Each structure stands twice: as C-alpha cells, then as structure tokens.
XYZ file of C-alpha atoms in Angstrom:
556
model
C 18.571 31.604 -42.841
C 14.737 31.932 -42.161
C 14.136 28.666 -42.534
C 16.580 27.716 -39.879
C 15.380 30.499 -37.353
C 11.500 28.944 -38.074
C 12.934 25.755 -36.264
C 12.518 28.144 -32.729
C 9.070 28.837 -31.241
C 9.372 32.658 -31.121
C 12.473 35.364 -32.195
C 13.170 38.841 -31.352
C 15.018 40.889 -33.598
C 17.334 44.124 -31.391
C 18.102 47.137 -33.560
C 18.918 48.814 -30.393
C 20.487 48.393 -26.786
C 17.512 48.442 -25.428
C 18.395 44.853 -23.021
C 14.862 45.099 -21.504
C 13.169 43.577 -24.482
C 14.541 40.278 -23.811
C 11.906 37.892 -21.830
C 12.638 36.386 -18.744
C 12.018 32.351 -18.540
C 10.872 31.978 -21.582
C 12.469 29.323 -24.605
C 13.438 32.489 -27.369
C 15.391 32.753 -29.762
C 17.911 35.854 -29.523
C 19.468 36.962 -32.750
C 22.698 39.504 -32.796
C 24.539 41.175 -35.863
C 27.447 42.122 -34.617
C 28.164 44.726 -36.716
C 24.839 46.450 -35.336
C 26.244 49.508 -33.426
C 24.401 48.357 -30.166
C 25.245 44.826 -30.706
C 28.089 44.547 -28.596
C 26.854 46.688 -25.675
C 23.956 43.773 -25.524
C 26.278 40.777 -25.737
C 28.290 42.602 -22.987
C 25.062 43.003 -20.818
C 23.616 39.205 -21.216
C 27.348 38.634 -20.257
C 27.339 40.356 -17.032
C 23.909 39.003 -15.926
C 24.163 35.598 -17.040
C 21.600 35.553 -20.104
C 23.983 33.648 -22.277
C 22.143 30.656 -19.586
C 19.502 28.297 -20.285
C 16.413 28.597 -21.695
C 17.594 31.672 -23.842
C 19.176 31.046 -27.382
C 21.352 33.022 -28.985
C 22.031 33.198 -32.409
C 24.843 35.549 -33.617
C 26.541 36.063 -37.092
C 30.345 36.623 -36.559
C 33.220 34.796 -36.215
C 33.726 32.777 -33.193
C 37.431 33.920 -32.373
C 35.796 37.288 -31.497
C 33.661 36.347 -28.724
C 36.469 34.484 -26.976
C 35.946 37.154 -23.968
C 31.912 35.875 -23.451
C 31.339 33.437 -20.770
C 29.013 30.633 -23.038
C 28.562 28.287 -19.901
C 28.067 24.758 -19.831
C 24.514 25.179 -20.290
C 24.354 27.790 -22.696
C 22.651 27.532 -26.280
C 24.909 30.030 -28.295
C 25.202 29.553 -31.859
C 27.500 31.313 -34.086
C 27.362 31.536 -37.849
C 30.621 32.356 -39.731
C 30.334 33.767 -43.601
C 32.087 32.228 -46.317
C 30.934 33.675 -49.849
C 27.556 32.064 -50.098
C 28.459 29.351 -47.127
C 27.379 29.950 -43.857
C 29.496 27.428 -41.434
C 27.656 26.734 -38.049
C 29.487 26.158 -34.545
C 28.135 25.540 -31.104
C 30.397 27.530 -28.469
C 30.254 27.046 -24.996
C 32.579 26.832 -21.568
C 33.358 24.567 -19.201
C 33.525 27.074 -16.264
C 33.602 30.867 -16.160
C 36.631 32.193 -18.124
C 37.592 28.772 -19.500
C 38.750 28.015 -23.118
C 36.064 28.716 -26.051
C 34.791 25.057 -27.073
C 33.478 24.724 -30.821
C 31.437 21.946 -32.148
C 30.026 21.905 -35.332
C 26.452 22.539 -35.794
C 26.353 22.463 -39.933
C 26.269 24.741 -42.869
C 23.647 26.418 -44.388
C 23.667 28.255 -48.070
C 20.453 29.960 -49.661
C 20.002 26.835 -52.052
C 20.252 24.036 -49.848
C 19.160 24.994 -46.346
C 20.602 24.033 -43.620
C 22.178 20.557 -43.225
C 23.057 19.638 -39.602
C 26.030 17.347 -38.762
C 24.749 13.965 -37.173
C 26.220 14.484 -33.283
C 23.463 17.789 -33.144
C 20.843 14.661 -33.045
C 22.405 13.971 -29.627
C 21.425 16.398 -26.885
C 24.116 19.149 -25.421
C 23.901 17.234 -22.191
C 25.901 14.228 -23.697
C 27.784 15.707 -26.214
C 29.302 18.146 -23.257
C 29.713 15.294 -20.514
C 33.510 15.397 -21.115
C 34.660 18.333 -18.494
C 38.441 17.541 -19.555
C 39.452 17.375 -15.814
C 37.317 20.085 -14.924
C 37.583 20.634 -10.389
C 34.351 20.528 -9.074
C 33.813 20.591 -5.449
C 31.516 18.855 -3.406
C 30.433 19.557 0.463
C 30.216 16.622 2.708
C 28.678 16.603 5.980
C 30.609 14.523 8.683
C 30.579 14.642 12.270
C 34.065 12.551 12.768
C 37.380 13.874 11.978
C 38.662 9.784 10.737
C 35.918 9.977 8.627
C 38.305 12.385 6.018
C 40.281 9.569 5.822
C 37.944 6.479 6.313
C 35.940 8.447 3.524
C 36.005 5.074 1.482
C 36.737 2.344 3.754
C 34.281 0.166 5.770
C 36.333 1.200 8.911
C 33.743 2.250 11.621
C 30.873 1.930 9.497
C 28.345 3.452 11.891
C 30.214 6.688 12.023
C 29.230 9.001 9.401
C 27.946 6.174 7.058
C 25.280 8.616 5.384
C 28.482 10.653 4.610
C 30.144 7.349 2.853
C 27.475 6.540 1.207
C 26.927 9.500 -0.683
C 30.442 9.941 -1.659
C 30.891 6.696 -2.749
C 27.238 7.054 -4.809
C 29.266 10.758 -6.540
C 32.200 9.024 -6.927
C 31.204 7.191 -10.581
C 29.665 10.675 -11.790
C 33.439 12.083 -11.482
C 34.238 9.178 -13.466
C 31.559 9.541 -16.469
C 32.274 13.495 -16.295
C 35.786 13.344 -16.315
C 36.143 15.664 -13.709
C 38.231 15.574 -10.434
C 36.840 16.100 -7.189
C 37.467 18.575 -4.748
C 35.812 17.906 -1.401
C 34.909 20.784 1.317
C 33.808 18.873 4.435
C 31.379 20.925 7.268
C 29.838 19.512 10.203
C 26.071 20.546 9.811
C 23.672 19.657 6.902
C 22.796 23.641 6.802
C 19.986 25.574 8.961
C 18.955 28.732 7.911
C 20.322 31.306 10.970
C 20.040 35.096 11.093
C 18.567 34.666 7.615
C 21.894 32.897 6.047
C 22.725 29.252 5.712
C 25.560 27.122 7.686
C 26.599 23.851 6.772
C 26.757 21.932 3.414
C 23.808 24.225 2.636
C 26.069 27.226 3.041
C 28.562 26.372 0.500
C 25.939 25.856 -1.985
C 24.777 28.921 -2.131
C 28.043 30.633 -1.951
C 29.170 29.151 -4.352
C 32.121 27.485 -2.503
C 30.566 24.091 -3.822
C 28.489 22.755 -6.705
C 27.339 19.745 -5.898
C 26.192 18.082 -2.068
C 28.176 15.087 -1.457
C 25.442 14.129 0.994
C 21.864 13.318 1.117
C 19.553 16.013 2.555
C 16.105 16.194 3.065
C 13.613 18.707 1.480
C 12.076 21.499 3.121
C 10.345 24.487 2.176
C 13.496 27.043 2.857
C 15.910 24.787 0.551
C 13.409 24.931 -2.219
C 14.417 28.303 -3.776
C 18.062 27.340 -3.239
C 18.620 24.137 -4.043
C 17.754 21.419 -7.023
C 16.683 18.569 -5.552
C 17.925 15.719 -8.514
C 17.438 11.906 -7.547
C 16.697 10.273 -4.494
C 19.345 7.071 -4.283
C 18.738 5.298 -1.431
C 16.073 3.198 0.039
C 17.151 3.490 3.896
C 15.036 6.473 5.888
C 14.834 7.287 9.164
C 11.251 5.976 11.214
C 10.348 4.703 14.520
C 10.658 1.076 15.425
C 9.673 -0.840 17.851
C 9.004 -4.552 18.804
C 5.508 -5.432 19.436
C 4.637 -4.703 23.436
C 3.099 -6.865 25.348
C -0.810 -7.008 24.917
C -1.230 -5.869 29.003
C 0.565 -1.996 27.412
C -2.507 -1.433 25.546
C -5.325 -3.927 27.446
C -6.497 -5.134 30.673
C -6.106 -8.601 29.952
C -8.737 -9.425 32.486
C -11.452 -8.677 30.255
C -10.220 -10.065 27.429
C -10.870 -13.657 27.733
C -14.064 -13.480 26.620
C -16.152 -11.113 24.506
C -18.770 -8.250 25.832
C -21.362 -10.944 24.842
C -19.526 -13.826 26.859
C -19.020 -11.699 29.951
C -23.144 -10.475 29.425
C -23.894 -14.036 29.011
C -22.133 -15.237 32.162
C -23.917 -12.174 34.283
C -27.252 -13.816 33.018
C -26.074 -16.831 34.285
C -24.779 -15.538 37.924
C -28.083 -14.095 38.046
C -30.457 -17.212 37.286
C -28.489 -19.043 39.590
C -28.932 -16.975 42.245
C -32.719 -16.576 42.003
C -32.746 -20.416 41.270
C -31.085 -20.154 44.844
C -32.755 -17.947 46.694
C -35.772 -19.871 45.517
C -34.979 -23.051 46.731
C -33.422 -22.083 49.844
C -36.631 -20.083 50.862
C -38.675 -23.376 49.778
C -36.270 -25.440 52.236
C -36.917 -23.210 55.061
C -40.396 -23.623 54.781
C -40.824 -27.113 54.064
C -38.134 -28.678 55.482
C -38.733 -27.444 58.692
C -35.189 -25.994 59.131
C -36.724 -22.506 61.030
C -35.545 -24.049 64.057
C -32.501 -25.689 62.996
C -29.326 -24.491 64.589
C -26.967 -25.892 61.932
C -24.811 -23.366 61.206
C -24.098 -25.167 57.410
C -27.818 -24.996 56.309
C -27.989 -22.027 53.832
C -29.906 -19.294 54.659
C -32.824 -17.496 52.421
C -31.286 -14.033 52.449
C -29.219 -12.135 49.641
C -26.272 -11.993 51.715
C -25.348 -15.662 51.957
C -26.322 -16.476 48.581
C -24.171 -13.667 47.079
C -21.214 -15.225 49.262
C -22.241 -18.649 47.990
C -22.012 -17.858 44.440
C -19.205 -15.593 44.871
C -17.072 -18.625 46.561
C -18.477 -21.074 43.397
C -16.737 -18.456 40.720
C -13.436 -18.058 42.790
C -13.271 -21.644 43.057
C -13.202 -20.949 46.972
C -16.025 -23.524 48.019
C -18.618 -22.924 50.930
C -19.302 -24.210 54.464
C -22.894 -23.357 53.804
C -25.315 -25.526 51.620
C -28.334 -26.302 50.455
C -29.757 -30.015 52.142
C -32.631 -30.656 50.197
C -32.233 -33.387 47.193
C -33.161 -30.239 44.485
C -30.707 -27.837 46.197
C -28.253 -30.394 45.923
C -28.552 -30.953 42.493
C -28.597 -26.823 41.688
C -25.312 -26.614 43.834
C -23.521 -29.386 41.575
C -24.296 -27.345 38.487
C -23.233 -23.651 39.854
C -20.264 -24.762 41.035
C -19.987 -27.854 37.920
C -20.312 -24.281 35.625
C -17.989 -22.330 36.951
C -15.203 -24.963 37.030
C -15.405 -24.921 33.433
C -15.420 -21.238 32.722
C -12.868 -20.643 35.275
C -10.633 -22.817 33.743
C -11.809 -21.622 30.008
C -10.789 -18.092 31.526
C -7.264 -19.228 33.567
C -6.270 -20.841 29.799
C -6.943 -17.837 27.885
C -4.907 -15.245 30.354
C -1.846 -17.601 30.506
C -2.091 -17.105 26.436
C -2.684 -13.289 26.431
C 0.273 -12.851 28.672
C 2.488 -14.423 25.440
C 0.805 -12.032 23.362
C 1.508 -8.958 21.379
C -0.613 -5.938 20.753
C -0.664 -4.674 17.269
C -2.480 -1.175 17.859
C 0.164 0.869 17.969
C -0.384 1.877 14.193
C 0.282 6.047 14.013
C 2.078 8.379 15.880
C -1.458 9.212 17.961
C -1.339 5.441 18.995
C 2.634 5.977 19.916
C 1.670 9.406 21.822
C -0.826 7.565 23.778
C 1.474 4.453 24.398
C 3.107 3.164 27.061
C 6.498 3.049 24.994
C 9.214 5.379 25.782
C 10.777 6.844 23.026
C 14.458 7.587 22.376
C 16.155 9.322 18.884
C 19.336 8.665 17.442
C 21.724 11.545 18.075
C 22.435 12.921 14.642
C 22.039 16.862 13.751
C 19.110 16.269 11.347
C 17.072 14.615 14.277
C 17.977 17.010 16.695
C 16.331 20.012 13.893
C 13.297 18.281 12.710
C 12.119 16.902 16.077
C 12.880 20.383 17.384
C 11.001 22.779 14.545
C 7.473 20.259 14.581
C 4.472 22.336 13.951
C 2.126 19.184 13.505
C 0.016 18.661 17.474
C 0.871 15.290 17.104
C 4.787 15.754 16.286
C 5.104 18.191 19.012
C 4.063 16.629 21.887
C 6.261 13.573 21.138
C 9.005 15.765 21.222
C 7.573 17.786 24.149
C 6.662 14.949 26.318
C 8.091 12.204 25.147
C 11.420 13.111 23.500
C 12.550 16.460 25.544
C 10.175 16.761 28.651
C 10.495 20.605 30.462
C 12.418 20.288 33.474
C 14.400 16.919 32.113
C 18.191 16.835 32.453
C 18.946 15.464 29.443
C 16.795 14.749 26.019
C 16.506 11.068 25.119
C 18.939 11.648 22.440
C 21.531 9.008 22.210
C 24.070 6.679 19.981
C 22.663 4.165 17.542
C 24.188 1.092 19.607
C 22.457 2.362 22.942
C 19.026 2.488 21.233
C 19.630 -0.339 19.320
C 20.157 -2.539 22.600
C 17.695 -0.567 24.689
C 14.975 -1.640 21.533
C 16.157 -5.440 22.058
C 15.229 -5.012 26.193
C 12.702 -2.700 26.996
C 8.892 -1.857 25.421
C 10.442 0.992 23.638
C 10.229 2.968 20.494
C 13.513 4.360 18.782
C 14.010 6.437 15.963
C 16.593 6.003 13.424
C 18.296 5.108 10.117
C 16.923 2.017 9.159
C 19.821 1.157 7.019
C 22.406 1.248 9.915
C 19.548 0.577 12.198
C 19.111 -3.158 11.149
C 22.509 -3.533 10.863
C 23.102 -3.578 14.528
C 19.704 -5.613 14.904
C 20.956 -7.903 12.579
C 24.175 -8.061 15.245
C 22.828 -8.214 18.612
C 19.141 -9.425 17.987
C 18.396 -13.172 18.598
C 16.119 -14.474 15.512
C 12.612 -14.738 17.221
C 13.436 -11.243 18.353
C 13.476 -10.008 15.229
C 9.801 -10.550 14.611
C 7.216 -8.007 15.364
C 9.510 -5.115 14.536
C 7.203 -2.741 13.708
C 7.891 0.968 12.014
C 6.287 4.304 12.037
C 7.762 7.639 10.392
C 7.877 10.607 12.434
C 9.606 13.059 10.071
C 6.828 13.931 6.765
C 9.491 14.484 3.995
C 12.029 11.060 4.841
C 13.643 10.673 1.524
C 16.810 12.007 1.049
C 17.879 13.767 -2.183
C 20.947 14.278 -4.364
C 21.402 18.438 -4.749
C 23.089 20.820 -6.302
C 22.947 24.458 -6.112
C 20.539 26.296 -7.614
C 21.075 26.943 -11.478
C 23.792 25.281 -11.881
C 25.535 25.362 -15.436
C 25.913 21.403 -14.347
C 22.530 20.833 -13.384
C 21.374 18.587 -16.128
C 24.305 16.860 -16.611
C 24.296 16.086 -12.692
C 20.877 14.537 -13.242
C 21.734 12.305 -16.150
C 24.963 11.237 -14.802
C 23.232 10.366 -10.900
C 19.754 8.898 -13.358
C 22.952 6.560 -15.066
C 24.231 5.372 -11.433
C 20.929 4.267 -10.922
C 20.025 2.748 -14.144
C 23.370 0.428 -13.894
C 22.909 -0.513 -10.637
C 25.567 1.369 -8.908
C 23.854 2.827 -5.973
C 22.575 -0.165 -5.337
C 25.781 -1.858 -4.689
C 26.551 1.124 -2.436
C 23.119 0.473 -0.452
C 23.951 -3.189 -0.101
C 27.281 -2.823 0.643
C 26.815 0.011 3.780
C 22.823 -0.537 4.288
C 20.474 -3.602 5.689
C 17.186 -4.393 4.999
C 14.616 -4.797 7.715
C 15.449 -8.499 9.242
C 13.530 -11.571 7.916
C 11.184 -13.518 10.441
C 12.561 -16.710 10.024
C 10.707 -18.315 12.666
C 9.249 -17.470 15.618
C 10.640 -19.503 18.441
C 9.146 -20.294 22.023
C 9.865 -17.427 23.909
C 8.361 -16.676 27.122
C 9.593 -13.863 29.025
C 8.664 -12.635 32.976
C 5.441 -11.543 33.879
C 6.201 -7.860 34.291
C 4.279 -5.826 37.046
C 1.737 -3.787 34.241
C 0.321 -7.781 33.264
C -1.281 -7.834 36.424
C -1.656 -4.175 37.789
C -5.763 -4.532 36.961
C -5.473 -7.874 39.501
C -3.464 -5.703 42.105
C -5.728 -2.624 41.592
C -9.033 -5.454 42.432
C -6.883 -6.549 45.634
C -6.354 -3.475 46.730
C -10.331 -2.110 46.496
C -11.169 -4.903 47.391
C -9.116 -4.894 51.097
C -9.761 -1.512 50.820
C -13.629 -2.425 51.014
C -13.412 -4.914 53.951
C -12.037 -2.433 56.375
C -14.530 0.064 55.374
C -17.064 -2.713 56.291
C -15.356 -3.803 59.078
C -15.673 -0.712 60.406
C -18.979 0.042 59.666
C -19.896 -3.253 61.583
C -17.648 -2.117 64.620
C -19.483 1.053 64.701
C -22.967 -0.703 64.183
C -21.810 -3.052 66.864
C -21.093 -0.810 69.355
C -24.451 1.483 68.639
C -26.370 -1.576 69.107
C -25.029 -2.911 72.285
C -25.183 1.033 73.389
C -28.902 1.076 72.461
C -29.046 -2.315 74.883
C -28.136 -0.884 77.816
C -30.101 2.352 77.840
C -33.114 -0.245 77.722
C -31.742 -2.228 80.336
C-alpha cells in the first residue's frame, strides 16, 4: 500500500478529528481508516463542507456500500479499498449530483507481492470516463428580450431578435448530446448587474444555484470574476463601431489641400516676384514713357494698391482694365496671368477630386470623439451598462456627449435596422454586433457602399465567453465538451449559419454623391470676411470722404 500512496505528492495521516489539519487548495492525498474512532466524524465534516471536491484526494479503506450516504461529486477523487484476505480490490466512487446513486469503477487490485496493477480505463482521465450523466437535468439560463423567442429558440424565424440568445443555445445544444444529459432551460431578461450587492439576470441564477451552466455569451468583468468560470470563447462576431469613410471636407479644409505647405510657399514667392517685377516696371513706365501726364484711366499706376488688385484679378482669373503699355510690361503681364491659368486650373482639378474623397483619420476613439460623426448604439441591455459604467476619459465623453448628452430627450439608443440604414445615409458611426450587423448591410447596402467600412471597439473586454458557475462539479467536463464543439467544427456552423462576416469590396463603382454644405463652408466663411471687409472699407472711405470735403470748406 505505500507504494501506491508514493504515487501522490504529499499525504496526511488523521488519528484524530481534528478537520483543521487538512490544507486548503492544495493537490493531497487524504487517507481514512474507518474503523479509527474519529474517522467517521471527519468523513461527515468533508461531507458537509464539500472537501470530498477537487483538488483533495481521498483514500479510504472500507467497503464502498457503507459510504452510500457521502456526496462523492462529479469531480471528486475518492478512492476506496475493499479487503479480501491478502487482496485489496480498488473502486473509484463518485455522484452524478448531490444525493444521487453511488457510481463504482474499478481502479485495480493491489496485494503486498505484486503492487498495485491498475485496470486500463484509469489511463483515461475522470473527465471522460464520467461524461455519461445517464440523463442527468441540468439547467441552463438564457437571456432573451422577446417572449417568441421561447419558442423560435431554434428556428431562423426573426433572426435579429435575440440571435445572441440562439446562438448560444444552439452552440450548448451538442454538449447535452455528448453528456447525455437533458436540458432544462430558465430564461431571464438581463445578462446580470450586480444591484444592492446581489446579482439579477442570468448572472443571478448562477450563483444561486438555480442554473449550472449560461446558455448565453457574456462578457468578462472584474465583479463576475470571483463568481463565474469563464470556459471558451465560441464566436468570432463582437460588438465595435463602424462607420463608412466621411468625406475628406469632415476632417480637412479642402482648400488647402491641393497643394503642399511647400507648393502654397512656393506660389507666395512667386505672387511676390511678380509684384516687385511690377511695381518695377510700372514705376520705369511712368518715368520714361512720359505717362505723368497721361489721363488714360487703363495705364497702370506705380502704387501698391493697383498692383495688388492687378495680381489679385490674374489669380482669380478675373482680368484687369488696367495695364502695363510698355513692350516689357507687356510681356511680364502675359506670364502672371499665363502662370496663374495653369495653377488655377492645377488647383480647380485637384478640389473637384478631393470632394470624391475619403478621409481615413478617424483611427481611435480620440479621432471619433473629435469627429464630425454622430454616433448612435444598438439598443441591447449590455450596451446600455457598459456605455453607462465607462471610467476611461475617452469612453466617457462619447457617452456623455456624444451618446447621452445632459438635457437630451432621448439617448441615441436605437434598433439594429434604424442604425443600420442611418450608417448607409448619413456620416455616422454606429455601434453594434457585427455578426447581425453585416447581415443587414449585406441586405440594404449597394456594393460600392460597402467599401470603406471602417471599425473601432469601444467596449475593452469584447469577447464573449461560455460560463458556468463557479466550482462547478461540471466544470471540466463543460470545458472539454464546449473545447470538442470547437475542435469539430460545430460552432462554426452555428456562426455561419446566424452570423456574417464583414462585406467584401468587390469593386468600387463610380459614385458621386452631392456636394454637402461642410465641402465648401471654408469658401463661404472667405465670402463672408471677405464682404464683411468691403463694408468696413466702404465705410471707412465714406467717413474719410466726408472729413476731407469737411476739411475743404473750412479752407474755403
């Protein structure tokens, strides 16, 4: 028998009830001879507080009809050793459920000469050799928000109500099948917040015990650790911003964008030779050509004023009544204006080709704070909590000036098929399950519309997990049955089946939509200073005007 208790890392022998000897979370070995007088007082203590549970192991010499009254749970490593003569026949007893029928397997024999020799299913772990549960009920909690859905549970009937809901049962439905247990389903309406220091929800029945398993996927947050064991994460589809592209004139003035800072310093190096090439030649006109005298109004001046009108009128393409006359002057006109035909029309070109463009800066959710996209969320509980509870600066003023402005009416909350359509009119940014999300893009979308689609995520922890309570006899088997699903492909049918992809770019056809007010609002804003300007000047002139003519007849 020592050579069989060596096989364990550490063992504690109790000659007495004294229970507090037994180590907490640690892989021992716990032998019992029940016909120790304080034997039975222990076994009826581990009993009562669950220590018959994973990672202690128990190793007790009597016959296995006599602990028929222990709960040896589904997890439990209990192994009982019945004397025969010299023989000592090994069993494996554990339950299905709490008060359940005592289950033997056979673990070996062991005698003094020849050890111990171990039947060949102990080389398989518990996990597998336990996966039949003989029928065993185990409930599950599903979170809908739909009445039909209890009976629309597993048909494609109005697929975008509740689909997280049919997702995940259809994903537990083949672990029922490879556990052979039935399933009892306990639908709630919330996923399960922690209120008043309790939980509601699908939550809620996990922790009282009302369920053992979470029919649907949840997200992982720092209250649900110590409650909940978080086992595989099955399905691609998470919940992010997306948007389309906006136009480059949400994020630009497109009026400066024609050319680079060294094109636009270039061209003010050229405004300003030309205009001292000017001013040169039109003071070496009026002193050569002997135009001091000259009353033609069209004969350019030699003052700033004119000149700066001239060469203004030569880059609007506006022309001037006022010229130079001289053959040189000539020539100098020809190439100001010859210059600025080409650049005007180099510039013209460029803005008719930013106006089709996109801006791609919109990158984080600093670059969607600062945008000019409005933002809208899809109206699902989950949404409604995490935009809520954001602690991040960033997070919370999307939600507090964006999402749910003080003093606004209504939060832009709203249905999947209203965001969906407002994303395929308007610059604007919508949050929601990308799974179902596409789905409707896929629907409504025409193709070239479907490029650009951008995404950002808004909520930190976006996969959503498979749970079941915490320590739960079931937990491992859970895992390996929900790792199998995965393995043979079975979730994935599920995910193809309710979920799409983000939509392929197949091409990108020519599209040209309105000019929209914001393209030119830079061009209105130079109008407006600009008129703005002239009656400020105009009225300095009237004033000047009427000093001057004042000033005239007080000298008269």
């Amino acid at each position: 028998m020592a050579k069989l208790l060596r096989q364990h890392s550490l063992c504690y022998v109790f000659d007495s009830d004294d229970f507090n000897k037994i180590p907490q979370n640690k892989d021992v070995l716990i032998m019992v001879e029940l016909n120790c007088p304080a034997s039975k007082a222990l076994l009826q203590k581990a009993n009562d507080t669950n220590k018959f549970r994973n990672p202690s192991r128990w190793f007790i010499i009597e016959q296995a009809e006599k602990l028929d009254n222990y709960n040896f749970l589904f997890d439990s490593d209990v192994i009982v050793a019945e004397m025969k003569e010299n023989l000592y026949s090994l069993f494996i007893l554990y339950k299905t459920h709490n008060h359940g029928a005592l289950i033997k397997e056979s673990f070996g024999t062991w005698t003094a000469s020849n050890g111990l020799n171990k039947t060949s299913e102990m080389d398989k772990p518990a996990s597998i050799r336990r996966k039949d549960l003989m029928g065993l009920p185990i409930a599950a909690s599903i979170v809908i928000s739909d009445n039909r859905t209890k009976n629309e549970i597993m048909t494609l009937r109005n697929i975008f109500v509740d689909t997280v809901a049919k997702s995940g049962y259809r994903q537990i439905c083949p672990l029922y099948d490879f556990l052979n247990a039935s399933m009892v389903t306990l639908y709630t309406d919330t996923w399960g917040y922690q209120t008043n220091g309790t939980f509601n929800g699908m939550v809620g029945d996990l922790v009282q015990g009302k369920a053992e398993l979470a029919g649907t996927m949840i997200f992982i947050t720092k209250s649900r650790l110590d409650i909940l064991e978080y086992l595989v994460y099955p399905s691609p589809p998470t919940t992010k911003f997306v948007f389309r592209l906006p136009p480059l004139s949400y994020q630009n003035n497109l009026f400066l964008l024609p050319f680079r800072p060294k094109v636009w310093l270039c061209i003010l190096g050229l405004i300003i030779l030309l205009t001292t090439i000017l001013l040169i030649n039109a003071y070496w006109e009026y002193e050569k050509l002997d135009i001091r005298n000259n009353n033609d109004q069209t004969v350019l001046r030699p003052n700033i004023s004119d000149i700066t009108i001239l060469v203004i009128s030569a880059i609007s393409q506006q022309g001037s009544f006022t010229e130079l006359k001289g053959t040189l002057g000539r020539v100098v006109m020809f190439l100001l204006f010859f210059a600025f035909v080409f650049l005007y029309t180099s510039y013209s070109a460029n803005i008719v080709a930013l106006l089709q463009s996109n801006s791609n800066k919109i990158r984080t959710l600093s670059d969607l704070l600062n945008s000019r996209l409005e933002l809208g969320v899809e109206d699902t509980t989950y949404n409604r909590y995490h935009f809520s509870i954001a602690t991040d600066p960033i997070r919370k003023a999307i939600y507090q000036t964006k999402i749910a402005p003080q003093g606004s009416k209504d939060a832009n909350f709203m249905s999947l098929e209203e965001g969906v359509k407002k994303l395929q009119t308007k610059p604007f940014a919508f949050n929601m399950n990308l799974g179902t999300g596409y789905k409707l893009v896929e629907r409504y979308f025409h193709e070239h519309e479907k490029c650009g689609l951008q995404e950002i995520q808004y909520i930190q922890e976006s996969k959503a997990w498979q749970t079941c309570r915490k320590n739960s006899p079931y937990k491992e088997i859970f895992k390996i049955g929900l790792i199998r699903n995965q393995e043979h492909g079975l979730n994935d049918r599920v995910n193809r089946l309710i979920y799409t992809k983000k939509p392929a770019c197949a091409f990108r056809g020519s599209s040209f939509d309105s000019v929209n007010m914001i393209d030119f609002y830079p061009a209105l804003l130079l109008l407006l200073y600009g008129m703005m300007c002239a009656i400020l000047s105009l009225l300095l002139e009237f004033f000047y005007h009427k000093r001057v003519m004042r000033i005239s007849k007080n000298c008269a």
